[in-house]
């Protein structure tokens, strides 16, 4: 390892850029271990990696591919089920909000905006921990995101975001049921809930950012992802996008087909 200046690690995400490389392989600097002792697919991938490194400071470094079958099985199982989790969460959220607010547009808008909050958290995680944009703040760039984090963040953040949505829209709907116009309903609802939403968000962000103080980089990822999503959701989404889109939509916010309105329980506007 005389020529090696830093540990060399190829993750699944890195390897997938090259078609010949199997998803089941992790590459690490492996001292004097020989590729001849590895299975044939691993030998082929090892040759590919050697080719990629030829002519660089890594020339002559002995590499091996380590098959982490348990880890790969876990990732495959989780991401096979992830699409079903997304559909279930989005579908149930839409149905419950439709039942609560007696509207089709409000639950659809809520689902879309919640997805934006989660996507923002994913983007920040990639920039900080995968692309290295957070190195100035002491965050170590790992080159990948821990496999279970996107799944767990999606489920947890959707619940947190929906709390703010229900709290805000419920207050706005109360004014609408009393006969107020949409603009007036939004103004009153926002004036009553904005401070509470902001205070609750600050508490959550403070708690989640405390995870950054831990030494474990996975815990740091989790904290940054949660804090980012709550910050975006409680400011840009809940206090800006939701009120503005409701004002633009006007009475369409409360549109519900008559046949569906007869089925759904709940109070109707005066």
Coordinates of C-alpha atoms in Angstrom, one line a residue:
X1 CA 0.0 0.0 0.0
X2 CA 3.0 2.3 -0.4
X3 CA 1.3 4.4 -3.1
X4 CA -2.1 4.6 -1.4
X5 CA -2.9 8.0 0.1
X6 CA -6.4 7.2 1.4
X7 CA -8.7 4.2 1.7
X8 CA -10.2 3.2 -1.7
X9 CA -13.9 2.2 -1.5
X10 CA -16.3 1.5 -4.3
X11 CA -19.9 1.3 -3.1
X12 CA -22.8 -0.3 -4.9
X13 CA -23.8 3.2 -6.1
X14 CA -20.4 3.7 -7.7
X15 CA -20.3 0.3 -9.3
X16 CA -23.6 0.6 -10.9
X17 CA -22.2 3.2 -13.2
X18 CA -20.4 0.4 -15.1
X19 CA -22.7 -2.1 -16.8
X20 CA -20.4 -5.1 -16.3
X21 CA -20.3 -4.7 -12.5
X22 CA -22.7 -6.7 -10.4
X23 CA -25.0 -5.1 -7.8
X24 CA -23.8 -7.7 -5.3
X25 CA -20.2 -6.3 -5.1
X26 CA -18.5 -4.0 -2.8
X27 CA -14.9 -3.0 -3.6
X28 CA -12.3 -2.3 -1.0
X29 CA -8.6 -1.9 -0.8
X30 CA -7.6 -5.4 0.2
X31 CA -3.8 -5.6 0.6
X32 CA -2.2 -8.6 -1.0
X33 CA -5.4 -10.7 -1.4
X34 CA -5.6 -12.3 -4.9
X35 CA -8.5 -12.0 -7.3
X36 CA -7.9 -15.6 -8.3
X37 CA -9.5 -16.7 -5.1
X38 CA -12.8 -14.9 -5.9
X39 CA -15.8 -16.2 -7.9
X40 CA -15.8 -15.7 -11.6
X41 CA -18.2 -12.6 -11.7
X42 CA -16.0 -11.0 -9.0
X43 CA -12.8 -11.7 -11.0
X44 CA -14.3 -10.0 -14.0
X45 CA -15.4 -7.0 -11.9
X46 CA -12.0 -6.8 -10.3
X47 CA -10.4 -6.6 -13.8
X48 CA -12.7 -3.8 -14.6
X49 CA -11.8 -1.8 -11.6
X50 CA -8.1 -2.4 -12.3
X51 CA -8.7 -1.0 -15.7
X52 CA -10.4 2.0 -14.4
X53 CA -7.5 2.7 -12.1
X54 CA -4.7 2.1 -14.6
X55 CA -2.4 5.1 -15.1
X56 CA -3.4 6.7 -11.9
X57 CA -1.9 7.0 -8.4
X58 CA -3.6 3.7 -7.6
X59 CA -1.6 1.6 -10.1
X60 CA -0.4 -1.6 -8.6
X61 CA -2.9 -1.5 -5.7
X62 CA -4.3 -5.0 -5.1
X63 CA -8.1 -5.0 -5.0
X64 CA -10.7 -7.6 -4.3
X65 CA -14.5 -7.6 -4.4
X66 CA -16.2 -8.6 -1.2
X67 CA -19.7 -10.1 -1.7
X68 CA -22.0 -8.9 1.1
X69 CA -24.9 -11.2 0.4
X70 CA -26.8 -10.5 3.5
X71 CA -26.6 -6.7 2.9
X72 CA -27.6 -7.0 -0.7
X73 CA -30.5 -9.3 0.2
X74 CA -31.7 -6.7 2.7
X75 CA -31.5 -3.9 0.2
X76 CA -33.3 -5.9 -2.5
X77 CA -36.1 -6.8 -0.1
X78 CA -36.5 -3.3 1.2
X79 CA -36.6 -1.7 -2.3
X80 CA -38.9 -4.3 -3.7
X81 CA -41.4 -3.3 -1.1
X82 CA -40.7 0.4 -1.2
X83 CA -43.0 1.2 -4.2
X84 CA -45.9 -0.6 -2.4
X85 CA -45.1 1.5 0.7
X86 CA -45.2 4.7 -1.3
X87 CA -48.5 3.8 -3.0
X88 CA -50.1 2.7 0.3
X89 CA -49.0 5.9 2.2
X90 CA -50.0 8.3 -0.6
X91 CA -53.3 6.5 -1.2
X92 CA -54.3 6.3 2.4
X93 CA -53.3 9.9 3.0
X94 CA -55.4 11.0 0.1
X95 CA -58.5 9.1 1.3
X96 CA -58.3 10.2 4.9
X97 CA -57.8 13.8 3.9
X98 CA -60.7 13.6 1.5
X99 CA -62.8 12.3 4.3
X100 CA -61.7 14.9 6.7
X101 CA -61.9 18.0 4.4
X102 CA -64.7 16.8 2.0
X103 CA -62.6 17.9 -1.0
X104 CA -60.6 16.3 -3.8
X105 CA -58.2 19.1 -4.6
X106 CA -57.0 19.7 -1.0
X107 CA -55.8 16.1 -0.4
X108 CA -54.2 15.8 -3.8
X109 CA -52.3 19.1 -3.2
X110 CA -51.3 17.9 0.3
X111 CA -49.9 14.7 -1.1
X112 CA -47.9 16.5 -3.8
X113 CA -46.5 19.1 -1.5
X114 CA -45.5 16.4 1.1
X115 CA -43.6 14.5 -1.6
X116 CA -41.8 17.8 -2.3
X117 CA -40.7 18.1 1.3
X118 CA -39.4 14.5 1.3
X119 CA -37.6 15.1 -2.0
X120 CA -35.9 18.2 -0.6
X121 CA -34.6 16.1 2.3
X122 CA -33.3 13.5 -0.2
X123 CA -31.6 16.2 -2.2
X124 CA -29.8 17.7 0.8
X125 CA -28.6 14.2 1.9
X126 CA -27.1 13.6 -1.5
X127 CA -25.4 17.0 -1.6
X128 CA -24.0 16.8 1.9
X129 CA -23.0 13.1 2.2
X130 CA -22.6 11.9 -1.3
X131 CA -21.3 14.9 -3.2
X132 CA -19.3 16.3 -0.3
X133 CA -20.9 19.8 -0.1
X134 CA -20.9 19.5 3.7
X135 CA -17.2 19.0 4.2
X136 CA -16.7 22.6 5.1
X137 CA -19.0 22.0 8.1
X138 CA -17.3 18.9 9.2
X139 CA -19.6 16.3 7.5
X140 CA -17.7 13.4 6.0
X141 CA -18.6 12.6 2.4
X142 CA -19.3 8.8 2.3
X143 CA -20.1 8.6 -1.4
X144 CA -23.4 6.9 -0.7
X145 CA -26.6 7.1 1.4
X146 CA -27.3 4.3 3.9
X147 CA -29.7 2.0 2.2
X148 CA -32.5 2.1 4.8
X149 CA -32.5 5.8 5.3
X150 CA -34.6 6.9 2.3
X151 CA -37.3 4.4 3.2
X152 CA -37.4 5.3 6.8
X153 CA -37.3 9.0 6.1
X154 CA -40.2 8.8 3.6
X155 CA -42.5 7.1 6.1
X156 CA -41.6 9.3 9.1
X157 CA -41.5 12.6 7.2
X158 CA -44.9 12.0 5.6
X159 CA -46.4 11.6 9.0
X160 CA -44.8 14.7 10.4
X161 CA -45.7 16.8 7.3
X162 CA -49.3 15.6 7.4
X163 CA -49.7 16.8 11.0
X164 CA -48.9 20.4 9.9
X165 CA -51.3 20.1 6.9
X166 CA -54.2 18.8 9.0
X167 CA -53.6 21.5 11.7
X168 CA -53.6 24.3 9.1
X169 CA -56.3 23.2 6.8
X170 CA -58.7 22.3 9.7
X171 CA -58.5 25.9 10.9
X172 CA -59.1 27.3 7.5
X173 CA -62.0 24.9 6.9
X174 CA -63.6 26.1 10.1
X175 CA -63.8 29.6 8.7
X176 CA -65.1 28.3 5.4
X177 CA -67.9 26.4 7.1
X178 CA -68.9 29.6 8.8
X179 CA -69.4 31.2 5.5
X180 CA -66.2 33.1 5.0
X181 CA -64.7 33.5 1.5
X182 CA -61.5 31.5 0.6
X183 CA -59.2 34.5 1.0
X184 CA -60.6 35.4 4.4
X185 CA -60.6 31.8 5.5
X186 CA -56.9 31.5 4.6
X187 CA -56.0 34.7 6.3
X188 CA -57.7 33.8 9.6
X189 CA -56.5 30.2 9.6
X190 CA -52.9 31.2 8.9
X191 CA -52.9 33.9 11.5
X192 CA -54.1 31.4 14.2
X193 CA -51.8 28.6 13.2
X194 CA -48.6 30.1 11.8
X195 CA -46.9 30.7 15.2
X196 CA -47.8 27.3 16.5
X197 CA -46.5 25.6 13.4
X198 CA -43.3 27.6 13.5
X199 CA -42.7 26.9 17.2
X200 CA -43.4 23.2 16.8
X201 CA -41.1 23.1 13.8
X202 CA -38.3 24.8 15.6
X203 CA -38.5 22.3 18.4
X204 CA -38.4 19.4 16.0
X205 CA -35.5 20.9 14.0
X206 CA -33.5 21.4 17.2
X207 CA -34.0 17.9 18.3
X208 CA -33.1 16.4 14.9
X209 CA -30.0 18.6 14.6
X210 CA -28.8 17.2 17.9
X211 CA -28.2 14.0 16.0
X212 CA -25.4 15.7 14.1
X213 CA -23.4 15.8 17.4
X214 CA -23.1 12.0 17.3
X215 CA -20.0 10.4 15.8
X216 CA -21.9 7.9 13.7
X217 CA -22.3 9.2 10.2
X218 CA -25.6 7.3 9.7
X219 CA -27.1 9.1 12.6
X220 CA -25.9 12.4 11.2
X221 CA -27.6 11.5 7.9
X222 CA -30.8 10.7 9.7
X223 CA -30.8 14.0 11.6
X224 CA -30.0 16.2 8.6
X225 CA -32.7 14.5 6.5
X226 CA -35.4 15.0 9.2
X227 CA -34.3 18.6 10.0
X228 CA -34.2 19.6 6.4
X229 CA -37.7 18.2 5.6
X230 CA -39.3 19.8 8.7
X231 CA -37.7 23.2 7.9
X232 CA -38.8 23.1 4.2
X233 CA -42.3 21.8 5.1
X234 CA -43.0 24.3 7.9
X235 CA -41.8 27.3 6.0
X236 CA -41.8 27.1 2.2
X237 CA -44.6 24.4 1.9
X238 CA -47.0 25.0 4.8
X239 CA -46.8 28.7 5.3
X240 CA -46.2 29.8 1.7
X241 CA -47.2 27.3 -0.9
X242 CA -50.3 25.9 0.8
X243 CA -52.0 29.3 1.5
X244 CA -51.0 30.8 -1.9
X245 CA -52.4 27.8 -3.9
X246 CA -55.6 27.8 -1.9
X247 CA -56.1 31.5 -2.6
X248 CA -55.5 30.8 -6.3
X249 CA -57.9 27.9 -6.4
X250 CA -60.6 29.8 -4.6
X251 CA -63.9 27.9 -4.3
X252 CA -62.4 24.9 -6.2
X253 CA -60.6 24.0 -3.0
X254 CA -63.8 22.6 -1.7
X255 CA -65.1 20.9 -4.8
X256 CA -66.5 17.4 -4.3
X257 CA -68.8 15.4 -6.6
X258 CA -72.3 15.4 -5.3
X259 CA -72.5 11.6 -5.4
X260 CA -69.3 11.4 -3.3
X261 CA -70.6 14.1 -1.0
X262 CA -73.6 12.1 -0.2
X263 CA -71.4 9.1 0.8
X264 CA -68.9 10.9 2.9
X265 CA -69.9 12.0 6.4
X266 CA -69.0 15.4 7.7
X267 CA -70.3 19.0 7.9
X268 CA -70.9 20.9 4.7
X269 CA -70.3 24.6 4.1
X270 CA -73.2 27.0 4.8

